[in-house]
Short mmCIF file of C-alpha atoms in Angstrom, two decimals:
data_model
loop_
_atom_site.label_atom_id
_atom_site.label_comp_id
_atom_site.label_asym_id
_atom_site.label_seq_id
_atom_site.Cartn_x
_atom_site.Cartn_y
_atom_site.Cartn_z
CA UNK J 1141 -10.03 -37.74 -45.15
CA UNK J 1142 -7.65 -39.70 -47.35
CA UNK J 1143 -4.84 -39.00 -49.74
CA UNK J 1144 -1.24 -37.79 -49.66
CA UNK J 1145 -0.54 -35.30 -46.83
CA UNK J 1146 0.86 -31.86 -47.62
CA UNK J 1147 4.55 -32.02 -46.67
CA UNK J 1148 4.48 -28.40 -45.53
CA UNK J 1149 2.20 -28.19 -42.49
CA UNK J 1150 -0.32 -25.31 -42.49
CA UNK J 1151 0.86 -24.29 -45.95
CA UNK J 1152 -2.55 -24.54 -47.56
CA UNK J 1153 -4.27 -22.32 -44.95
CA UNK J 1154 -1.35 -19.84 -44.98
CA UNK J 1155 -1.45 -19.72 -48.81
CA UNK J 1156 -5.17 -19.02 -48.75
CA UNK J 1157 -4.68 -16.30 -46.23
CA UNK J 1158 -2.01 -14.66 -48.33
CA UNK J 1159 -4.13 -14.79 -51.46
CA UNK J 1160 -7.17 -13.42 -49.66
CA UNK J 1161 -5.24 -10.48 -48.22
CA UNK J 1162 -4.10 -9.53 -51.75
CA UNK J 1163 -7.49 -10.20 -53.31
CA UNK J 1164 -9.58 -8.37 -50.69
CA UNK J 1165 -7.99 -5.03 -51.60
CA UNK J 1166 -8.54 -5.45 -55.36
CA UNK J 1167 -11.84 -7.24 -55.85
CA UNK J 1168 -14.76 -4.70 -56.29
CA UNK J 1169 -17.84 -5.11 -54.11
CA UNK J 1170 -19.95 -6.15 -57.12
CA UNK J 1171 -17.67 -9.17 -57.69
CA UNK J 1172 -18.01 -10.52 -54.12
CA UNK J 1173 -19.46 -14.01 -53.67
CA UNK J 1174 -23.27 -14.02 -53.59
CA UNK J 1175 -24.44 -17.22 -51.86
CA UNK J 1176 -27.34 -18.79 -53.75
CA UNK J 1177 -28.75 -20.82 -50.80
CA UNK J 1178 -28.34 -20.97 -47.02
CA UNK J 1179 -25.02 -21.81 -45.42
CA UNK J 1180 -24.85 -24.59 -42.75
CA UNK J 1181 -22.49 -24.23 -39.75
CA UNK J 1182 -22.17 -27.53 -38.10
CA UNK J 1183 -21.72 -27.20 -34.25
CA UNK J 1184 -20.42 -30.63 -33.19
CA UNK J 1185 -21.68 -30.15 -29.60
CA UNK J 1186 -25.14 -29.91 -28.04
CA UNK J 1187 -27.14 -26.73 -27.91
CA UNK J 1188 -26.36 -24.19 -25.18
CA UNK J 1189 -22.62 -25.03 -24.84
CA UNK J 1190 -19.77 -22.55 -25.46
CA UNK J 1191 -19.38 -23.31 -29.19
CA UNK J 1192 -23.14 -23.14 -29.77
CA UNK J 1193 -23.52 -19.96 -27.78
CA UNK J 1194 -20.96 -17.89 -29.64
CA UNK J 1195 -21.83 -19.36 -33.07
CA UNK J 1196 -25.37 -18.18 -32.60
CA UNK J 1197 -24.02 -14.63 -31.90
CA UNK J 1198 -21.82 -14.69 -34.93
CA UNK J 1199 -24.17 -16.31 -37.42
CA UNK J 1200 -26.75 -13.40 -37.71
CA UNK J 1201 -23.87 -10.94 -38.25
CA UNK J 1202 -22.51 -13.04 -41.11
CA UNK J 1203 -26.04 -13.49 -42.49
CA UNK J 1204 -26.37 -9.69 -43.00
CA UNK J 1205 -22.88 -9.36 -44.34
CA UNK J 1206 -23.17 -12.19 -46.85
CA UNK J 1207 -26.79 -11.70 -47.73
CA UNK J 1208 -28.03 -15.25 -47.03
CA UNK J 1209 -29.47 -17.35 -44.25
CA UNK J 1210 -27.03 -19.19 -42.04
CA UNK J 1211 -28.37 -22.32 -40.27
CA UNK J 1212 -26.64 -23.53 -37.09
CA UNK J 1213 -26.89 -27.33 -36.99
CA UNK J 1214 -26.09 -29.12 -33.72
CA UNK J 1215 -24.51 -32.57 -34.43
CA UNK J 1216 -22.90 -33.79 -31.21
CA UNK J 1217 -21.06 -36.95 -30.40
CA UNK J 1218 -17.62 -38.47 -29.92
CA UNK J 1219 -16.08 -35.32 -28.43
CA UNK J 1220 -17.16 -33.26 -31.43
CA UNK J 1221 -15.63 -35.50 -34.00
CA UNK J 1222 -18.89 -36.63 -35.57
CA UNK J 1223 -20.09 -33.22 -36.61
CA UNK J 1224 -16.60 -32.21 -37.62
CA UNK J 1225 -16.26 -35.24 -39.88
CA UNK J 1226 -19.61 -34.40 -41.48
CA UNK J 1227 -18.32 -30.89 -42.34
CA UNK J 1228 -15.22 -32.45 -43.85
CA UNK J 1229 -17.23 -34.97 -45.83
CA UNK J 1230 -19.61 -32.32 -47.26
CA UNK J 1231 -19.15 -30.95 -50.81
CA UNK J 1232 -16.42 -28.37 -50.84
CA UNK J 1233 -18.69 -25.69 -52.28
CA UNK J 1234 -18.54 -23.15 -49.45
CA UNK J 1235 -21.95 -23.95 -48.02
CA UNK J 1236 -20.92 -26.20 -45.16
CA UNK J 1237 -18.80 -24.86 -42.36
CA UNK J 1238 -18.05 -26.01 -38.83
CA UNK J 1239 -17.32 -24.36 -35.47
CA UNK J 1240 -15.29 -25.45 -32.53
CA UNK J 1241 -12.27 -24.76 -30.31
CA UNK J 1242 -9.43 -24.65 -32.73
CA UNK J 1243 -7.38 -27.10 -30.60
CA UNK J 1244 -10.00 -29.77 -31.31
CA UNK J 1245 -9.96 -29.38 -35.09
CA UNK J 1246 -6.17 -29.39 -35.07
CA UNK J 1247 -5.76 -32.51 -32.96
CA UNK J 1248 -8.59 -34.92 -33.84
CA UNK J 1249 -6.15 -37.12 -35.75
CA UNK J 1250 -3.67 -37.21 -32.88
CA UNK J 1251 -6.35 -39.13 -30.76
CA UNK J 1252 -7.58 -41.12 -33.75
CA UNK J 1253 -11.10 -39.61 -33.79
CA UNK J 1254 -10.71 -38.32 -37.31
CA UNK J 1255 -8.09 -39.91 -39.63
CA UNK J 1256 -5.56 -37.85 -41.57
CA UNK J 1257 -6.65 -34.38 -40.70
CA UNK J 1258 -5.13 -31.24 -39.19
CA UNK J 1259 -5.81 -27.48 -39.05
CA UNK J 1260 -4.44 -27.12 -42.55
CA UNK J 1261 -7.73 -28.59 -43.80
CA UNK J 1262 -9.50 -25.34 -43.00
CA UNK J 1263 -9.57 -21.66 -43.45
CA UNK J 1264 -9.52 -20.28 -39.92
CA UNK J 1265 -11.74 -17.49 -38.49
CA UNK J 1266 -11.42 -16.93 -34.73
CA UNK J 1267 -13.72 -14.83 -32.60
CA UNK J 1268 -13.17 -15.30 -28.82
CA UNK J 1269 -10.75 -16.97 -26.44
CA UNK J 1270 -12.34 -18.91 -23.59
CA UNK J 1271 -11.15 -19.94 -20.14
CA UNK J 1272 -12.19 -23.05 -18.15
CA UNK J 1273 -13.45 -22.56 -14.63
CA UNK J 1274 -13.37 -25.11 -11.81
CA UNK J 1275 -16.69 -24.91 -10.12
CA UNK J 1276 -18.57 -27.05 -7.59
CA UNK J 1277 -22.21 -27.60 -6.75
CA UNK J 1278 -23.42 -24.81 -4.29
CA UNK J 1279 -23.99 -27.46 -1.66
CA UNK J 1280 -20.49 -28.96 -1.88
CA UNK J 1281 -18.33 -28.38 1.17
CA UNK J 1282 -15.33 -26.98 -0.75
CA UNK J 1283 -14.93 -23.20 -0.23
CA UNK J 1284 -11.82 -22.73 -2.37
CA UNK J 1285 -9.80 -24.72 -4.96
CA UNK J 1286 -7.20 -25.68 -2.37
CA UNK J 1287 -9.83 -27.57 -0.40
CA UNK J 1288 -11.11 -29.25 -3.50
CA UNK J 1289 -7.62 -30.19 -4.62
CA UNK J 1290 -6.87 -31.75 -1.18
CA UNK J 1291 -10.16 -33.72 -1.44
CA UNK J 1292 -9.22 -35.03 -4.84
CA UNK J 1293 -6.15 -36.64 -3.42
CA UNK J 1294 -8.12 -38.86 -1.00
CA UNK J 1295 -11.73 -38.90 -2.18
CA UNK J 1296 -13.29 -39.67 -5.57
CA UNK J 1297 -14.67 -36.39 -6.96
CA UNK J 1298 -17.02 -36.63 -9.89
CA UNK J 1299 -16.41 -33.96 -12.56
CA UNK J 1300 -18.79 -33.21 -15.41
CA UNK J 1301 -17.25 -32.45 -18.80
CA UNK J 1302 -18.14 -32.68 -22.41
CA UNK J 1303 -15.59 -35.49 -22.96
CA UNK J 1304 -11.84 -35.88 -23.06
CA UNK J 1305 -11.47 -33.71 -26.14
CA UNK J 1306 -13.62 -30.95 -24.84
CA UNK J 1307 -12.19 -27.86 -23.13
CA UNK J 1308 -13.51 -29.16 -19.83
CA UNK J 1309 -11.90 -32.58 -20.33
CA UNK J 1310 -8.55 -31.05 -21.37
CA UNK J 1311 -8.72 -28.70 -18.39
CA UNK J 1312 -9.22 -31.60 -15.95
CA UNK J 1313 -6.34 -33.52 -17.48
CA UNK J 1314 -4.08 -30.42 -17.26
CA UNK J 1315 -4.98 -29.95 -13.60
CA UNK J 1316 -4.08 -33.55 -12.89
CA UNK J 1317 -0.73 -33.14 -14.59
CA UNK J 1318 0.08 -29.89 -12.75
CA UNK J 1319 -0.87 -31.51 -9.43
CA UNK J 1320 1.42 -34.48 -10.06
CA UNK J 1321 -1.02 -36.90 -11.53
CA UNK J 1322 -2.34 -38.23 -8.17
CA UNK J 1323 -5.92 -36.92 -8.17
CA UNK J 1324 -9.02 -39.14 -7.77
CA UNK J 1325 -11.16 -37.06 -10.14
CA UNK J 1326 -13.62 -39.27 -12.06
CA UNK J 1327 -14.72 -37.64 -15.30
CA UNK J 1328 -18.39 -38.05 -16.18
CA UNK J 1329 -18.94 -37.14 -19.82
CA UNK J 1330 -21.95 -35.42 -21.49
CA UNK J 1331 -22.83 -34.46 -25.09
CA UNK J 1332 -21.84 -30.84 -24.49
CA UNK J 1333 -20.76 -28.23 -22.02
CA UNK J 1334 -24.27 -27.13 -21.17
CA UNK J 1335 -25.48 -30.49 -19.93
CA UNK J 1336 -22.23 -31.00 -18.03
CA UNK J 1337 -22.70 -27.69 -16.28
CA UNK J 1338 -26.31 -28.48 -15.53
CA UNK J 1339 -25.23 -31.81 -14.02
CA UNK J 1340 -22.93 -29.99 -11.64
CA UNK J 1341 -25.56 -27.43 -10.75
CA UNK J 1342 -28.14 -30.15 -10.08
CA UNK J 1343 -25.75 -32.23 -7.86
CA UNK J 1344 -25.54 -35.13 -10.33
CA UNK J 1345 -21.74 -34.54 -10.25
CA UNK J 1346 -19.78 -32.58 -7.70
CA UNK J 1347 -17.76 -30.32 -10.00
CA UNK J 1348 -17.24 -29.17 -13.56
CA UNK J 1349 -14.25 -27.77 -15.46
CA UNK J 1350 -16.11 -26.44 -18.42
CA UNK J 1351 -15.70 -22.96 -19.79
CA UNK J 1352 -16.64 -19.76 -18.03
CA UNK J 1353 -19.12 -18.81 -20.77
CA UNK J 1354 -21.09 -22.01 -20.01
CA UNK J 1355 -21.05 -21.43 -16.28
CA UNK J 1356 -21.60 -17.74 -15.63
CA UNK J 1357 -25.37 -17.86 -15.40
CA UNK J 1358 -25.29 -20.78 -12.96
CA UNK J 1359 -22.63 -19.02 -10.91
CA UNK J 1360 -24.60 -15.72 -10.87
CA UNK J 1361 -27.74 -17.59 -9.73
CA UNK J 1362 -25.91 -19.31 -6.93
CA UNK J 1363 -26.22 -22.82 -8.23
CA UNK J 1364 -22.51 -23.22 -8.79
CA UNK J 1365 -19.52 -21.87 -6.84
CA UNK J 1366 -16.58 -20.85 -9.03
CA UNK J 1367 -13.36 -21.81 -7.28
CA UNK J 1368 -10.55 -21.14 -9.88
CA UNK J 1369 -10.12 -20.00 -13.42
CA UNK J 1370 -7.45 -21.65 -15.58
CA UNK J 1371 -5.57 -18.47 -16.07
CA UNK J 1372 -2.82 -16.53 -14.36
CA UNK J 1373 -5.27 -13.68 -13.77
CA UNK J 1374 -8.52 -13.53 -11.89
CA UNK J 1375 -11.76 -13.75 -13.87
CA UNK J 1376 -13.85 -10.69 -13.44
CA UNK J 1377 -17.42 -10.77 -14.78
CA UNK J 1378 -20.23 -8.44 -13.87
CA UNK J 1379 -22.47 -9.91 -11.19
CA UNK J 1380 -19.93 -12.44 -9.99
CA UNK J 1381 -17.23 -12.28 -7.32
CA UNK J 1382 -13.75 -12.42 -8.95
CA UNK J 1383 -12.64 -16.02 -9.47
CA UNK J 1384 -9.06 -16.40 -8.46
CA UNK J 1385 -6.45 -17.80 -10.89
CA UNK J 1386 -5.48 -21.45 -10.59
CA UNK J 1387 -1.85 -20.34 -10.48
CA UNK J 1388 -2.53 -19.21 -6.89
CA UNK J 1389 -2.66 -22.96 -6.16
CA UNK J 1390 -0.61 -24.50 -8.94
CA UNK J 1391 1.94 -21.83 -9.74
CA UNK J 1392 3.83 -23.88 -12.40
CA UNK J 1393 0.75 -24.73 -14.44
CA UNK J 1394 1.09 -23.98 -18.09
CA UNK J 1395 -1.67 -21.65 -19.45
CA UNK J 1396 -2.58 -21.16 -23.18
CA UNK J 1397 -5.50 -19.13 -24.45
CA UNK J 1398 -8.26 -21.45 -25.75
CA UNK J 1399 -9.41 -19.95 -29.09
CA UNK J 1400 -12.80 -20.69 -30.64
CA UNK J 1401 -13.90 -19.96 -34.18
CA UNK J 1402 -15.55 -20.91 -37.45
CA UNK J 1403 -13.71 -23.13 -39.94
CA UNK J 1404 -14.43 -23.44 -43.68
CA UNK J 1405 -12.92 -26.63 -45.22
CA UNK J 1406 -10.37 -25.80 -47.97
CA UNK J 1407 -11.29 -26.63 -51.56
CA UNK J 1408 -14.16 -24.25 -52.02
CA UNK J 1409 -14.01 -21.54 -54.68
CA UNK J 1410 -11.60 -18.77 -53.76
CA UNK J 1411 -14.42 -16.18 -53.85
CA UNK J 1412 -15.95 -17.87 -50.76
CA UNK J 1413 -12.85 -17.15 -48.64
CA UNK J 1414 -12.55 -13.67 -50.09
CA UNK J 1415 -16.10 -12.83 -49.12
CA UNK J 1416 -15.87 -14.31 -45.60
CA UNK J 1417 -12.52 -12.58 -44.97
CA UNK J 1418 -14.18 -9.28 -45.85
CA UNK J 1419 -17.13 -9.99 -43.60
CA UNK J 1420 -14.84 -10.98 -40.78
CA UNK J 1421 -12.65 -7.92 -41.15
CA UNK J 1422 -15.50 -5.36 -41.56
CA UNK J 1423 -18.17 -6.85 -39.26
CA UNK J 1424 -16.93 -9.50 -36.82
CA UNK J 1425 -13.74 -7.73 -35.79
CA UNK J 1426 -15.81 -4.56 -34.82
CA UNK J 1427 -18.97 -6.20 -33.58
CA UNK J 1428 -20.51 -4.67 -30.51
CA UNK J 1429 -22.82 -7.72 -30.20
CA UNK J 1430 -19.86 -10.05 -29.94
CA UNK J 1431 -18.03 -7.76 -27.58
CA UNK J 1432 -21.11 -7.64 -25.32
CA UNK J 1433 -21.38 -11.45 -25.40
CA UNK J 1434 -17.68 -11.77 -24.38
CA UNK J 1435 -17.94 -9.24 -21.59
CA UNK J 1436 -21.09 -10.70 -20.19
CA UNK J 1437 -19.91 -14.33 -20.34
CA UNK J 1438 -16.30 -14.06 -19.29
CA UNK J 1439 -14.70 -14.64 -22.70
CA UNK J 1440 -12.05 -12.50 -24.46
CA UNK J 1441 -13.05 -10.66 -27.55
CA UNK J 1442 -10.15 -11.30 -29.96
CA UNK J 1443 -11.27 -11.93 -33.62
CA UNK J 1444 -8.78 -12.68 -36.31
CA UNK J 1445 -8.41 -14.70 -39.53
CA UNK J 1446 -5.74 -16.08 -41.82
CA UNK J 1447 -2.15 -16.13 -40.67
CA UNK J 1448 -2.88 -13.88 -37.67
CA UNK J 1449 -5.50 -16.42 -36.48
CA UNK J 1450 -3.04 -19.27 -36.83
CA UNK J 1451 -0.29 -17.41 -35.03
CA UNK J 1452 -2.58 -16.69 -32.05
CA UNK J 1453 -3.94 -20.18 -31.89
CA UNK J 1454 -0.73 -22.29 -32.31
CA UNK J 1455 0.23 -22.14 -28.57
CA UNK J 1456 -2.96 -23.93 -27.49
CA UNK J 1457 -2.83 -26.27 -30.51
CA UNK J 1458 0.75 -27.37 -29.67
CA UNK J 1459 -0.02 -27.60 -25.94
CA UNK J 1460 -3.03 -29.79 -26.42
CA UNK J 1461 -1.46 -31.98 -29.08
CA UNK J 1462 1.63 -32.60 -27.00
CA UNK J 1463 -0.38 -33.16 -23.83
CA UNK J 1464 -2.05 -36.10 -25.66
CA UNK J 1465 1.35 -37.67 -25.99
CA UNK J 1466 2.20 -37.07 -22.33
CA UNK J 1467 -1.06 -38.57 -21.14
CA UNK J 1468 -0.78 -41.58 -23.42
CA UNK J 1469 -3.87 -40.56 -25.48
CA UNK J 1470 -2.09 -40.06 -28.80
CA UNK J 1471 -2.46 -42.68 -31.56
CA UNK J 1472 -0.71 -40.52 -34.08
CA UNK J 1473 2.59 -38.62 -33.37
CA UNK J 1474 1.87 -34.88 -33.64
CA UNK J 1475 4.89 -34.48 -35.87
CA UNK J 1476 2.87 -36.23 -38.61
CA UNK J 1477 0.61 -33.16 -38.69
CA UNK J 1478 3.35 -30.65 -38.36
CA UNK J 1479 3.43 -30.16 -34.56
CA UNK J 1480 6.78 -30.32 -32.82
CA UNK J 1481 6.59 -31.45 -29.22
CA UNK J 1482 10.39 -31.47 -28.61
CA UNK J 1483 10.21 -28.25 -26.69
CA UNK J 1484 7.25 -29.22 -24.50
#
């Protein structure tokens, strides 16, 4: 992305949201956008991971609401930035969307993976909040997170993640910071959360810090042992013993809900956003299929769009952007994309 940056951060998305809220009550159904060809949603991670899973639940619901096929395209690489860049580079006609954790789309420019971009480049539609879980291979000797934490202070523990910009990578970094930065955890990166979890389950790595939704089946089957959830409350999922909160071991650790969603680059005809807003409000926000997915996988069902979505997501966006600065990973100051780290 190039060109002069909007001096008012998030103004474009907020403006779109305000216009949509007004328009959605006045535009008759007959005037709604009628897509003339399939819509592509680029998932910038490999198949089977958290973003891919939930997108494939949401896509059929949107297909029915919008009356067109929706094709989920996996385009992994570079911590999700390759597929995200492809969505930004596509024609702004409403037929190419992307999906991700919102903190990724909002902070790619901070780490230099995508130049001159921020969350204001998208209309935002959130569906679930996810939580990372620290798990180990079933044959590992560590029975609780405290034992693993002690081992990380003296031994090199390999941890599978989908990269430094993934939820698992950011979780591992946050654990290191909360523990005083003296851990010997060696991150091993994969093209998505699913292969990272499989690597831990197979013993290729000792542990993983990927999301609960990517790990529940492996924990249920006994191939992984969940030691702690990055939350201040235990994770309770049917068929799995409650996983204790990481604050039992690191009481001062900062926790922010990790929201995921679908993002439509700004610049498409307004009728596109009007139609998707209506579909989100009428279908996604009341979807029993999405609720069942969240309940089964250990996610939080919490759909929103427009300004409400931005308000819910900003704590994790700010936390992740500012953590990049603290860890020395930032190549662009977050203030350049409207994120103030002075209070962090």
